[in-house]
XYZ file of C-alpha atoms in Angstrom:
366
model
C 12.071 47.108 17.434
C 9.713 49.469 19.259
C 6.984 51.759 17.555
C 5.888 55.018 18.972
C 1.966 55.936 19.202
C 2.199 57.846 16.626
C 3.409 55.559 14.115
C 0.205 53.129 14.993
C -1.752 54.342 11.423
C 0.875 53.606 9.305
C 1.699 49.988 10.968
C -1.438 48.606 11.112
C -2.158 48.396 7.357
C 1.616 46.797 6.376
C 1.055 43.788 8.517
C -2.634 42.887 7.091
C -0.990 42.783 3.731
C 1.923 41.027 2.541
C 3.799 41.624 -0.644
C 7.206 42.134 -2.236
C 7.922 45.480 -1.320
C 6.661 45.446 2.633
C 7.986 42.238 3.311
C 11.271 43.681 2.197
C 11.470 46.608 3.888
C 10.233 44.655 6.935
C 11.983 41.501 6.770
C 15.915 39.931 5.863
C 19.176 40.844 6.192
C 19.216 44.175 4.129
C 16.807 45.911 7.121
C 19.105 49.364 7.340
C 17.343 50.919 11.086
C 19.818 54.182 10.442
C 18.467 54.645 6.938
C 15.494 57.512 6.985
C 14.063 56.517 3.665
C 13.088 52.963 4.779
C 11.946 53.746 8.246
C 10.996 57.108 8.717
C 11.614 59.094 12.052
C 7.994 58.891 14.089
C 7.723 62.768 13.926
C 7.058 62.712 10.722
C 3.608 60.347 10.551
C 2.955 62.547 6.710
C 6.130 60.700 5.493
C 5.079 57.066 6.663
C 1.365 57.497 5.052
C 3.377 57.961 1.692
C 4.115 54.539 1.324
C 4.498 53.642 -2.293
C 3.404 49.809 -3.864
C 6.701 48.849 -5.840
C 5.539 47.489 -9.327
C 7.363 45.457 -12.631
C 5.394 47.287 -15.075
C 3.059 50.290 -13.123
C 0.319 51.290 -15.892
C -0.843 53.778 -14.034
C 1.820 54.972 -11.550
C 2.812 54.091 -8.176
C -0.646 54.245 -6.118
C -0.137 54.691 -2.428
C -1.974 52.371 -0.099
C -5.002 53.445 1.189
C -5.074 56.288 -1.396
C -8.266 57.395 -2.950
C -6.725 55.771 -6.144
C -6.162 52.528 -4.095
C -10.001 52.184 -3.435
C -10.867 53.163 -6.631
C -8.577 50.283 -8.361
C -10.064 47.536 -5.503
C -13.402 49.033 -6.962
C -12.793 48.733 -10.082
C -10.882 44.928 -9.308
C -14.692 44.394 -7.551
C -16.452 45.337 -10.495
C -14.639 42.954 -12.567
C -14.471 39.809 -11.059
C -18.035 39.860 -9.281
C -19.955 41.555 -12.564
C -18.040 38.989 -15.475
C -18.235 35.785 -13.593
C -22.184 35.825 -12.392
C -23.177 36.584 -15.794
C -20.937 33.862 -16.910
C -22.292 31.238 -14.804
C -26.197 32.429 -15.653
C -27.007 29.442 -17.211
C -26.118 27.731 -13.525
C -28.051 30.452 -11.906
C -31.218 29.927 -13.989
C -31.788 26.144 -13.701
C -30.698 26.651 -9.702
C -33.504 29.060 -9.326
C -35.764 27.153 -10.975
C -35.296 24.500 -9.241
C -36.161 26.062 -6.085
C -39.384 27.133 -7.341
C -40.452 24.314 -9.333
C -38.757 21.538 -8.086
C -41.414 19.211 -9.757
C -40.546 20.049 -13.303
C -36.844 20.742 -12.269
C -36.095 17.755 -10.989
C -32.185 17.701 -11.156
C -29.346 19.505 -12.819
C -29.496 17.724 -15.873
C -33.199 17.152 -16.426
C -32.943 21.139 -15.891
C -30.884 21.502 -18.212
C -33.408 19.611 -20.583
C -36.395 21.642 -20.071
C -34.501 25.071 -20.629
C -32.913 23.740 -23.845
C -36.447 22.195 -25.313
C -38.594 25.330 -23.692
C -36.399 28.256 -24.621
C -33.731 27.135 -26.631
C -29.635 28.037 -26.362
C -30.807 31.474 -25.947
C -32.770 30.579 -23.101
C -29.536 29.542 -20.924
C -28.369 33.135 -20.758
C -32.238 34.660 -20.286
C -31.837 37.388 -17.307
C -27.979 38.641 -18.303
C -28.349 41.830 -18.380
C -29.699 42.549 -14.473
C -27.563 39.603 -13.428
C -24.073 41.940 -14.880
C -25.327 44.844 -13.824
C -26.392 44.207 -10.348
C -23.630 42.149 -9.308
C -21.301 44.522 -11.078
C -22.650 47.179 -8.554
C -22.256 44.799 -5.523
C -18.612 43.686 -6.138
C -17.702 47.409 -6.483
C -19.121 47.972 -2.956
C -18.187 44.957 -1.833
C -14.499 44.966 -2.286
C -14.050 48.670 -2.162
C -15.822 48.843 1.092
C -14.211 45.815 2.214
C -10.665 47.241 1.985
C -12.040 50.373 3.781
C -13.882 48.888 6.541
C -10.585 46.295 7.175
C -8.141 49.032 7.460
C -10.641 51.181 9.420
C -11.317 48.741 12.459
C -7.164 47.268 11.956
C -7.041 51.313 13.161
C -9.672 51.457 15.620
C -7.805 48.363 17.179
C -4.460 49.303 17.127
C -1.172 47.195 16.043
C -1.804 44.153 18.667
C -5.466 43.257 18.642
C -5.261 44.166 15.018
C -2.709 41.278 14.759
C -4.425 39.337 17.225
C -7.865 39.583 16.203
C -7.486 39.874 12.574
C -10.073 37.212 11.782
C -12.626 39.158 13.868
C -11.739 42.193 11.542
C -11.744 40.407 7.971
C -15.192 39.396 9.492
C -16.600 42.834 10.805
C -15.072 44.367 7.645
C -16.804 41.611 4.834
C -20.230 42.136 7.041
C -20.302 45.758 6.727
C -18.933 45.915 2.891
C -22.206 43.509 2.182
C -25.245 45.359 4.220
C -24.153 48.501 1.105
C -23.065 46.031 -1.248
C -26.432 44.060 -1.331
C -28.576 47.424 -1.093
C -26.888 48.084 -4.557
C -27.741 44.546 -5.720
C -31.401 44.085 -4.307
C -33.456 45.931 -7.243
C -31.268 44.072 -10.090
C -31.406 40.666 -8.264
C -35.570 40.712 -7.964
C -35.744 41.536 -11.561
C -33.219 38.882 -12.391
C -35.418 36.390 -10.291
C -38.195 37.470 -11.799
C -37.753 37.084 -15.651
C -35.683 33.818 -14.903
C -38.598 31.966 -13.042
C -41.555 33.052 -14.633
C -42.214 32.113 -18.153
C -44.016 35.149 -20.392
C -43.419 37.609 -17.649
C -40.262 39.463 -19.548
C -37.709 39.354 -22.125
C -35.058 40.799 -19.950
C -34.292 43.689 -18.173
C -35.169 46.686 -20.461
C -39.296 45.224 -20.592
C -38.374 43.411 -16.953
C -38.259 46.161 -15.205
C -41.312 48.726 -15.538
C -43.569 45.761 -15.412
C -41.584 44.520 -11.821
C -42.213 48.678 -11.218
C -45.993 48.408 -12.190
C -46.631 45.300 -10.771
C -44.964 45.485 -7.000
C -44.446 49.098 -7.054
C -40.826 50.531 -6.382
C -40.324 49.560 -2.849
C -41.185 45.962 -3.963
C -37.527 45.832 -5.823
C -36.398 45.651 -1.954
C -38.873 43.244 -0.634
C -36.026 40.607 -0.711
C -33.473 43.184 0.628
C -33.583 41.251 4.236
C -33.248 37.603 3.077
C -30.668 38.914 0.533
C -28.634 40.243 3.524
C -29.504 36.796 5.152
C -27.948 35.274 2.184
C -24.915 37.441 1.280
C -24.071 38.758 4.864
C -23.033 35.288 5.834
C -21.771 34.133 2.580
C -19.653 37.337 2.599
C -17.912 37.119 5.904
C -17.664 33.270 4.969
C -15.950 34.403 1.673
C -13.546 37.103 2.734
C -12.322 35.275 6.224
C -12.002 32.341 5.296
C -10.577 33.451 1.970
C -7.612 35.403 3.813
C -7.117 32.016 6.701
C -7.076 29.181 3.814
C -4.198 31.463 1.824
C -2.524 31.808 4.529
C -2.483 28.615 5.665
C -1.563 27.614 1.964
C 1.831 30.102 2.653
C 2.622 28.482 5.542
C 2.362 24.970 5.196
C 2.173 23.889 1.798
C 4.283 26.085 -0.289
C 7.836 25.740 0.787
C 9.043 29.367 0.246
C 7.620 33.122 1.703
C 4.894 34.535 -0.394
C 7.405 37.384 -1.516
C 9.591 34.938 -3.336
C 6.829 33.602 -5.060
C 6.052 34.226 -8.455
C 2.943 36.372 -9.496
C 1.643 33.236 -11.392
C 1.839 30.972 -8.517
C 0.155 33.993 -6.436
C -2.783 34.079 -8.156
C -2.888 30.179 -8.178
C -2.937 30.584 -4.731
C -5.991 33.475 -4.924
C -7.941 30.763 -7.029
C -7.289 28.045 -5.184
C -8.003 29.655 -1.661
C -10.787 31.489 -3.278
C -12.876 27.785 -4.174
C -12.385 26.584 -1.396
C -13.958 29.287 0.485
C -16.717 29.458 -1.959
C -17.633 25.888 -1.331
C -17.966 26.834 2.658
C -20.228 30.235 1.556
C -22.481 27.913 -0.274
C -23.555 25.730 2.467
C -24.129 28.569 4.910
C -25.957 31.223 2.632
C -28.143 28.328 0.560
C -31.453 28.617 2.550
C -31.454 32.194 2.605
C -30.765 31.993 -1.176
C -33.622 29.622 -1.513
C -36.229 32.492 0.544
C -34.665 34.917 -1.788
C -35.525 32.958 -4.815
C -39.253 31.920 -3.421
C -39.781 36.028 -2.316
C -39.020 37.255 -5.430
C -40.876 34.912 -7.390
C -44.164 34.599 -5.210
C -46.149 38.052 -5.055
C -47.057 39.007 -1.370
C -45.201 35.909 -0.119
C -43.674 35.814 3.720
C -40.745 34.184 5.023
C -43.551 32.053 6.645
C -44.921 31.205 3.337
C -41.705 30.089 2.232
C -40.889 27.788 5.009
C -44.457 26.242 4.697
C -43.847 25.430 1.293
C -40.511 24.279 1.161
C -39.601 22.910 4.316
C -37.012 23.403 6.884
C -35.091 20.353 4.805
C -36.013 21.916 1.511
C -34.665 25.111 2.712
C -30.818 23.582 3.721
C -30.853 20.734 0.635
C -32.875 22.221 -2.109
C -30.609 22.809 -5.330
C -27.529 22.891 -2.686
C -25.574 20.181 -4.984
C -25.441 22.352 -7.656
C -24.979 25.945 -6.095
C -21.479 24.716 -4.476
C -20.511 24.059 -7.895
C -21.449 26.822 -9.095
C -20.038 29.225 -5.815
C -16.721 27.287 -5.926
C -16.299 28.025 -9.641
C -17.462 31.540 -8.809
C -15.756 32.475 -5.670
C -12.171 30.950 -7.089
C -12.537 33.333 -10.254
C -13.412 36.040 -8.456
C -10.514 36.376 -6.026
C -8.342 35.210 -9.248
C -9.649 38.029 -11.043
C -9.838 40.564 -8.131
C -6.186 39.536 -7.601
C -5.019 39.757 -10.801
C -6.131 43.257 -11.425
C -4.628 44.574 -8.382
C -1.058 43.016 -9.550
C -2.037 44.475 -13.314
C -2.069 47.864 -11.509
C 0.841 47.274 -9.335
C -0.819 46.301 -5.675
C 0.324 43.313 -4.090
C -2.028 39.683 -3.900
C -4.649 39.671 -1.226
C -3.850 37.708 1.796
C -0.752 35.976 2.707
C 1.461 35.413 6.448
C 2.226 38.807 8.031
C 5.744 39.777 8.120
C 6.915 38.283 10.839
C 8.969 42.052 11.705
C 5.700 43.749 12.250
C 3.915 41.174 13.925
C 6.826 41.115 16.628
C 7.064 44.957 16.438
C 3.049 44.965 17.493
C 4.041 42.742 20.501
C 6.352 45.083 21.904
């Protein structure tokens, strides 16, 4: 099955993604090579960009891959599960950051969990909400929209057979480039957040929070953690979408014994869930000590990296509250992609991740 050169934009995208409707047209018994409405003649590259997502229900129409409306729903899917799960998990995120800052009072998860409780009260768990929703809400829309652009921009720039061959190196360039925009939409949210959660007195939350960060630090200060955040998130990103996409499809191939396109949409997400904890697990242990400079920046006023090292320690730096943020990632990673995932089916576009069709892969070959 040979493609021409100027079929190479449409391929590349079918065989990153795997769902009902491609692996059908690409795969089984039915494939039809005279019939024009399954496999378009290469002169006409206009038709093959049409490619429709086949959905049960379809809320909002069909929405053609790699559409303007197909970013804006994996936007909107970003928005969702990065935005409602940190500000679940705030309580977490609170006694974590304190207990990189004051490890002497914060002694361990559930001594933290004492202090907050006698100190501040229930209301005290969820102190910091506000910047926590909004600023992650505006770094999962970048970094999930961005992250579908960026992987089917350098799948193009490769071409069908590195594409296929190399398609780790892409879910990697493609996370790592989503985050650098994705964390400069995070940065002034996440020092506020920081800020209000680890210093007692300084703010109610974000509305009071944030003109006395302003007064204090001045603007630009809202982006003096910008760098360790990318330290933190770049990593943890490429860690989370990679490995994400390798552990589900591993999870396709050996230990459910059927394709993914038989599968139901239930077991699917199961699959997003369970693929997506593991990788959080692995983001947690390679992002913590930037998360603990992060923490220690945002906290300390005219602090360096230096400073931070000094005070913690290279061990305090790798260890320091690490039990309890791979809880706390695994919980949150899992959700996400479960959440990501289900909006995408909810709007008709297939599961993330998944074996490529074994058609196209052989079809790059030739």
């Amino acid at each position: 099955m040979a493609f021409s050169d100027n079929s190479r934009q449409s391929l590349i995208p079918n065989f990153l993604y795997s769902s009902s409707s491609t692996t059908s047209l690409l795969m089984g018994k039915s494939i039809n090579h005279s019939n024009p409405s399954l496999f378009p003649s290469p002169s006409s590259p206009k038709d093959q960009q049409n490619f429709m997502i086949a959905s049960p229900s379809e809320p909002f129409g069909k929405i053609e891959m790699y559409s303007p409306r197909f970013y804006a729903a994996c936007t909107v899917g970003g928005i969702l599960s990065c935005g409602l799960t940190h500000m679940t998990v705030t309580p977490l995120d609170l006694v974590k950051c304190n207990m990189q800052i004051d490890p002497v009072k914060y002694k361990s998860i559930s001594s933290g969990f004492g202090v907050l409780l006698k100190e501040q009260g229930v209301r005290g768990f969820f102190k910091g909400w506000v910047p926590t929703l909004l600023g992650y809400s505006a770094q999962g829309a970048c970094k999930f929209g961005f992250y579908e652009f960026f992987k089917k921009y350098y799948s193009d720039i490769a071409g069908p057979e590195y594409a296929a061959k190399y398609k780790t190196l892409i879910y990697l360039a493609g996370s790592a480039s989503a985050e650098v925009i994705a964390d400069v939409a995070l940065c002034p949210m996440e020092a506020v957040k920081v800020r209000v959660q680890t210093q007692p007195g300084f703010a109610r939350g974000l509305g009071d929070g944030l003109p006395k960060f302003v007064k204090s630090d001045g603007v630009l200060g809202l982006y003096k953690g910008l760098v360790p955040l990318w330290g933190r998130q770049i990593p943890y990103t490429m860690m989370k979408f990679a490995s994400f996409e390798t552990i589900v499809e591993m999870l396709y191939k050996y230990a459910i014994p059927r394709p993914k396109n038989e599968c139901s949409k239930s077991l699917q997400l199961g699959v997003s869930f369970a693929g997506g904890y593991v990788a959080g697990v692995l983001c947690a242990i390679v992002s913590h000590p930037a998360d603990n400079l992060v923490s220690f920046l945002n906290n300390a006023k005219g602090a360096s990296v230096g400073d931070a090292v000094k005070k913690l320690g290279v061990l305090g730096l790798f260890t320091r509250g690490l039990p309890l943020r791979i809880v706390m990632i695994g919980t949150l990673t899992g959700a996400q992609w479960g959440l990501y995932d289900a909006f995408k089916v909810f709007v008709g576009l297939p599961t993330t991740g998944g074996a490529a069709p074994p058609a196209a892969i052989e079809a790059a070959k030739e």
